[in-house]
Amino acid sequence: MKTQRSLLRSILLGLAILLVLVVYAYGFQVTKVNFAETSSERRLTQLTRILRALAHPDIFEYEQEELVVEIPFYLPCPDTEIVIPEPDKSGPYLVTDVPCVSSKEFINIEGFNLPPDAKGPINFITASGAMLQLGNFEVDDNGSFQARIQIPTRQPVAEAQHIRATARVPIGAPKFTETAEVTWDKIVETVFLALLATTFGTLLAIPISFVAARNLMSDVKSSLSSIALMIIGWPLGIGLGMLANRLIGEVSSLFATIPGVYIGGVIIGPVAAYALVRWALPQTESEQPSRGMQITRIITLLAIVGLLILTFQILADLALIVGQSLVGPLGSLGFLGNFISQLGDVGHMIIPALVALGGGAVIGNTLSSLGQSISDRLSRSVVKTLNIILAAIAGATLFIILALIINWFYEINDPVKIYWWPGGVGAVLGLLLALRAAPKTALPIGTTIYFITRTILNATRSVESLVMVIVFAVWVGIGPFAGALALALHTVAALAKLYSEQVESILPGPLEAIQATGANRMQLIAFAVVPQIIPPYISFTMYRWDINVRMSTIIGFAGGGGIGFLLQQNINLLDYRAASAQMIAIAIVVATMDFVSSTLRERFV
Amino acid sequence: MLEVKNLTKIYDGGVRALDNVSFKVEQGEFLACIGLSGSGKSTLLRCINRLIDPTEGEIIWNDVDITKASQDEMRLIRRKIGMVFQHFNLVSRSKVIINVLAGRLGYVNPAMSVINRFPKSDVEMALKQLDRVSIADQAYKRADELSGGQQQRVGIARAMMQEPEMILGDEPVASLDPVLAHSIMQYLEQINKEDGVMVLCSLHFLDLVHRYADRAIALNEGKLMFDGTPEEIDDDKFKEIYGKEAERVG
């Protein structure tokens, strides 16, 4: 029995080894492994040339002094006697072993009294003045050199032509080559590209990471009526937010015609908002406020929000104007002015989006808590009826939004297909859900949002930033900005996942304790979650910056600017000495970054 | 007065942590809850402030059924119920004073508290509470720099910031040495006697129950086995609560 089993095991093991061999054989086949190629002479010469070029990075150069020596030479030998004048032996001179040869023949050439350690080319100067390089020479310590050169093929010419040696001697201190200067510019661009991408990526990843953390989301549960009202409320709120932003924009453009209003708006707006906040939100409340008071407060808060939007719009306008007017006077610091005006542009881009999203959040959440209190207070049958109506509307809304997104990509443009069909299907699905679910049961909406967020993050993360940059390069043009956007997007997806895993691994104890004090969700996150995740967040952000610096060195290959763009150019132009300089720059930056980030990580964690 | 009626909690895995538990606690009473580990003490205490949602039953406190409260109502109820934990559950990287001020979260304006802005009166109150448990000098240290006994005192100060009408103690002295255990229990006793705060406290040592509790309840596998004064726990009762193999220590 035992021997049988061991025999079987041996056979299986043999088969397994055979299988592994087959797998590797196939691997060799598909990766076109060809070792004969590695020792072919032609390839080896090329390889040597490239490796030697890489070993001589184009970083430093010397100012050079040139010394030119010539000797007459006949090609081909004329019929008459040739007289080569005796060279002046007090200065540098050349001697050839023969005064003339036919094309393609070899001659020996010697030089004397040249500056020691000089180097340079040996050229053939034709009768018409064209210069053909024949070889190189290096002067020894005694100031002389010897070389064997091949005379080129030329049309026969009767008169004397010349062989010229150009001795070059480095003088003065070494200086950076042009390549080195361009490389420096680009490496700075690269580091800042990585910095911006990491910063914006981090800012977005932090809030997303809370939504993608299972332990925070799993106990978010709402009744069906609350969820349905939230789904209806969000698009409604986004629409209202866009409307509000437009109206406030018109108001602010009215103001814009009056000079001095910018400064006034920027100062008065925040002060007024602060005063109203202090009035509307008292610091401590021991009793639930009355309904009238609550409504007054909501109206005040809306006014504050309007005021703040107005202030931000004025601020963005102001930044644009001030920034542009600063560019001239600041001179070499003009980039600061440009930065301010760019911030204004960012404001103009972001404010409408933020207002729309904010509107969605406010209306969505208000309707959602309204739904929750309806579900808590009314009787089961009433809630059930309400659920059926609300869930049908919410389902229709959701499906129409999805259909509109699909329509944007595929341009179906048929109202029956993009409104009626999805709306109908959504309404039926909502209806079925409302009929099946017990009216007051809390549904795990948090877990659903968690899974959706995770899926989106994973999908985004699986697209490499090298691919993303292609889309961004089309959008904002080839250059570092496209690279920064692509890296930022990838950073959001990657960091949000890493961050959320940190949130999932925090201690549950403090969470429980803070919850027990009567804290709401915002307070729970601020007091129990945030203090626990600061060290890992810093650590991961550093790590990501490190990755982004490395990524930004090659993102240029796909049009993302930075040093990769230069590197790719030089590789394509076969300028390996320049490429080598850029690779060294990348290596230095990556090593420095690694050192800095590990030092900082130790300090903070 | 707190009245627990037919409280049952069945966890998702089917474990019956509480099985039809009913008892009453009078205003100002110090109630000890005893039983083996896993007998449902922690679940019971957490059902009272709804950190765990009970499956069935009612918890009536000041004529309000806590089990039926909505999320917003629960926030107002929770802030009147302080809780002290076995492992202190302080936020270890935050300062002591912030940990104590966290007790005010149910009262303060959420928007301002999120950016760590508390009213001056609350900060003064926090220092006063720390002084009461004699660690006012530690207020600006990080919580994890404190010793176990000091951390539990921070926990008590945090609970007291809630101006509670009830304190739940989930084995508050189980991870402390006997001397510290008595000192912590004395603080709870003081809060109970001087401020008239109802205390529900799960304990492991019977001598602590005898020394501090007015009344005791005992759980075994989620069932209420005993409800009476600590003196009534004789050897028979003891074996009933802790099982036949158990021996009395302390």
CSV table of N, CA, C and O in Angstrom, one decimal, chain A residues 406-446:
chain,number,residue,atom,x,y,z
A,406,ILE,N,-24.6,56.4,-21.0
A,406,ILE,CA,-24.4,55.5,-22.1
A,406,ILE,C,-24.6,56.2,-23.4
A,406,ILE,O,-23.8,56.1,-24.4
A,407,ASN,N,-25.7,57.0,-23.5
A,407,ASN,CA,-26.0,57.8,-24.7
A,407,ASN,C,-24.9,58.7,-25.1
A,407,ASN,O,-24.6,58.9,-26.3
A,408,TRP,N,-24.3,59.3,-24.1
A,408,TRP,CA,-23.2,60.2,-24.4
A,408,TRP,C,-22.0,59.5,-25.1
A,408,TRP,O,-21.4,60.1,-26.1
A,409,PHE,N,-21.8,58.3,-24.7
A,409,PHE,CA,-20.7,57.6,-25.4
A,409,PHE,C,-21.1,57.0,-26.8
A,409,PHE,O,-20.4,57.1,-27.7
A,410,TYR,N,-22.4,56.5,-26.8
A,410,TYR,CA,-22.7,55.8,-28.1
A,410,TYR,C,-23.7,56.5,-29.0
A,410,TYR,O,-24.0,56.0,-30.0
A,411,GLU,N,-24.1,57.7,-28.5
A,411,GLU,CA,-24.9,58.6,-29.4
A,411,GLU,C,-26.1,57.9,-30.0
A,411,GLU,O,-26.3,57.8,-31.2
A,412,ILE,N,-26.9,57.3,-29.1
A,412,ILE,CA,-28.2,56.7,-29.6
A,412,ILE,C,-29.2,57.7,-30.0
A,412,ILE,O,-29.8,57.6,-31.0
A,413,ASN,N,-29.3,58.7,-29.1
A,413,ASN,CA,-30.2,59.9,-29.4
A,413,ASN,C,-31.6,59.6,-29.8
A,413,ASN,O,-32.2,60.2,-30.6
A,414,ASP,N,-32.1,58.5,-29.2
A,414,ASP,CA,-33.5,58.1,-29.5
A,414,ASP,C,-34.3,58.3,-28.2
A,414,ASP,O,-34.0,57.5,-27.2
A,415,PRO,N,-35.2,59.3,-28.0
A,415,PRO,CA,-35.8,59.5,-26.7
A,415,PRO,C,-36.5,58.3,-26.2
A,415,PRO,O,-36.6,58.1,-25.0
A,416,VAL,N,-37.0,57.4,-27.0
A,416,VAL,CA,-37.7,56.2,-26.5
A,416,VAL,C,-36.7,55.3,-25.8
A,416,VAL,O,-36.9,54.8,-24.8
A,417,LYS,N,-35.5,55.2,-26.5
A,417,LYS,CA,-34.5,54.3,-25.9
A,417,LYS,C,-33.8,54.9,-24.7
A,417,LYS,O,-33.3,54.1,-23.9
A,418,ILE,N,-33.6,56.2,-24.7
A,418,ILE,CA,-32.9,56.7,-23.5
A,418,ILE,C,-33.7,57.3,-22.4
A,418,ILE,O,-33.2,57.5,-21.3
A,419,TYR,N,-35.0,57.5,-22.6
A,419,TYR,CA,-35.9,57.9,-21.5
A,419,TYR,C,-36.9,56.9,-21.1
A,419,TYR,O,-37.0,56.4,-20.0
A,420,TRP,N,-37.7,56.4,-22.1
A,420,TRP,CA,-38.9,55.6,-21.8
A,420,TRP,C,-38.5,54.2,-21.3
A,420,TRP,O,-38.9,53.7,-20.3
A,421,TRP,N,-37.6,53.6,-22.1
A,421,TRP,CA,-37.2,52.2,-21.8
A,421,TRP,C,-36.5,52.1,-20.4
A,421,TRP,O,-37.0,51.4,-19.5
A,422,PRO,N,-35.4,52.8,-20.2
A,422,PRO,CA,-34.7,52.7,-19.0
A,422,PRO,C,-35.6,53.2,-17.8
A,422,PRO,O,-35.6,52.5,-16.7
A,423,GLY,N,-36.3,54.3,-18.0
A,423,GLY,CA,-37.2,54.8,-17.0
A,423,GLY,C,-38.2,53.7,-16.5
A,423,GLY,O,-38.4,53.4,-15.4
A,424,GLY,N,-38.8,53.0,-17.5
A,424,GLY,CA,-39.7,52.0,-17.3
A,424,GLY,C,-39.1,50.8,-16.5
A,424,GLY,O,-39.6,50.4,-15.5
A,425,VAL,N,-38.0,50.4,-17.0
A,425,VAL,CA,-37.3,49.2,-16.3
A,425,VAL,C,-36.9,49.6,-14.9
A,425,VAL,O,-37.2,48.8,-14.0
A,426,GLY,N,-36.4,50.8,-14.7
A,426,GLY,CA,-36.0,51.2,-13.4
A,426,GLY,C,-37.1,51.3,-12.5
A,426,GLY,O,-37.1,50.8,-11.3
A,427,ALA,N,-38.3,51.8,-13.0
A,427,ALA,CA,-39.4,52.0,-12.1
A,427,ALA,C,-40.0,50.6,-11.7
A,427,ALA,O,-40.3,50.4,-10.5
A,428,VAL,N,-39.9,49.7,-12.6
A,428,VAL,CA,-40.4,48.3,-12.3
A,428,VAL,C,-39.5,47.7,-11.3
A,428,VAL,O,-40.0,47.1,-10.3
A,429,LEU,N,-38.2,47.8,-11.4
A,429,LEU,CA,-37.3,47.2,-10.5
A,429,LEU,C,-37.4,47.8,-9.1
A,429,LEU,O,-37.5,47.1,-8.1
A,430,GLY,N,-37.6,49.2,-9.1
A,430,GLY,CA,-37.8,49.9,-7.8
A,430,GLY,C,-39.1,49.4,-7.1
A,430,GLY,O,-39.1,49.1,-5.9
A,431,LEU,N,-40.1,49.2,-8.0
A,431,LEU,CA,-41.4,48.7,-7.5
A,431,LEU,C,-41.3,47.3,-6.9
A,431,LEU,O,-41.7,47.1,-5.7
A,432,LEU,N,-40.5,46.5,-7.6
A,432,LEU,CA,-40.4,45.1,-7.1
A,432,LEU,C,-39.6,45.1,-5.7
A,432,LEU,O,-40.0,44.4,-4.8
A,433,LEU,N,-38.6,45.9,-5.7
A,433,LEU,CA,-37.8,46.0,-4.4
A,433,LEU,C,-38.7,46.5,-3.3
A,433,LEU,O,-38.7,45.9,-2.2
A,434,ALA,N,-39.5,47.5,-3.6
A,434,ALA,CA,-40.3,48.1,-2.5
A,434,ALA,C,-41.4,47.0,-2.1
A,434,ALA,O,-41.7,46.9,-0.9
A,435,LEU,N,-41.9,46.2,-3.0
A,435,LEU,CA,-42.9,45.2,-2.7
A,435,LEU,C,-42.3,44.1,-1.8
A,435,LEU,O,-42.9,43.6,-0.9
A,436,ARG,N,-41.0,43.8,-2.2
A,436,ARG,CA,-40.4,42.6,-1.5
A,436,ARG,C,-39.9,43.0,-0.1
A,436,ARG,O,-40.0,42.2,0.8
A,437,ALA,N,-39.2,44.2,0.0
A,437,ALA,CA,-38.6,44.5,1.2
A,437,ALA,C,-39.6,44.9,2.3
A,437,ALA,O,-40.6,45.5,2.0
A,438,ALA,N,-39.3,44.5,3.5
A,438,ALA,CA,-40.2,45.0,4.6
A,438,ALA,C,-40.1,46.5,4.7
A,438,ALA,O,-39.0,47.0,4.6
A,439,PRO,N,-41.2,47.2,4.9
A,439,PRO,CA,-41.2,48.6,4.8
A,439,PRO,C,-40.2,49.4,5.6
A,439,PRO,O,-39.6,50.4,5.2
A,440,LYS,N,-39.9,48.9,6.9
A,440,LYS,CA,-39.1,49.8,7.7
A,440,LYS,C,-37.7,49.2,7.9
A,440,LYS,O,-36.9,49.8,8.7
A,441,THR,N,-37.4,48.1,7.3
A,441,THR,CA,-36.1,47.5,7.5
A,441,THR,C,-35.0,48.4,6.9
A,441,THR,O,-35.2,49.0,5.9
A,442,ALA,N,-33.9,48.5,7.7
A,442,ALA,CA,-32.8,49.3,7.2
A,442,ALA,C,-32.0,48.5,6.2
A,442,ALA,O,-31.6,47.4,6.5
A,443,LEU,N,-31.8,49.1,5.0
A,443,LEU,CA,-31.1,48.4,3.9
A,443,LEU,C,-29.6,48.8,4.0
A,443,LEU,O,-29.3,49.9,4.3
A,444,PRO,N,-28.7,47.9,3.7
A,444,PRO,CA,-27.3,48.1,3.8
A,444,PRO,C,-26.8,49.0,2.7
A,444,PRO,O,-26.0,48.6,1.8
A,445,ILE,N,-27.2,50.3,2.7
A,445,ILE,CA,-26.8,51.2,1.6
A,445,ILE,C,-25.3,51.5,1.7
A,445,ILE,O,-24.6,51.6,0.6
A,446,GLY,N,-24.7,51.5,2.9
A,446,GLY,CA,-23.3,51.7,3.1
A,446,GLY,C,-22.5,50.7,2.4
A,446,GLY,O,-21.5,51.0,1.6
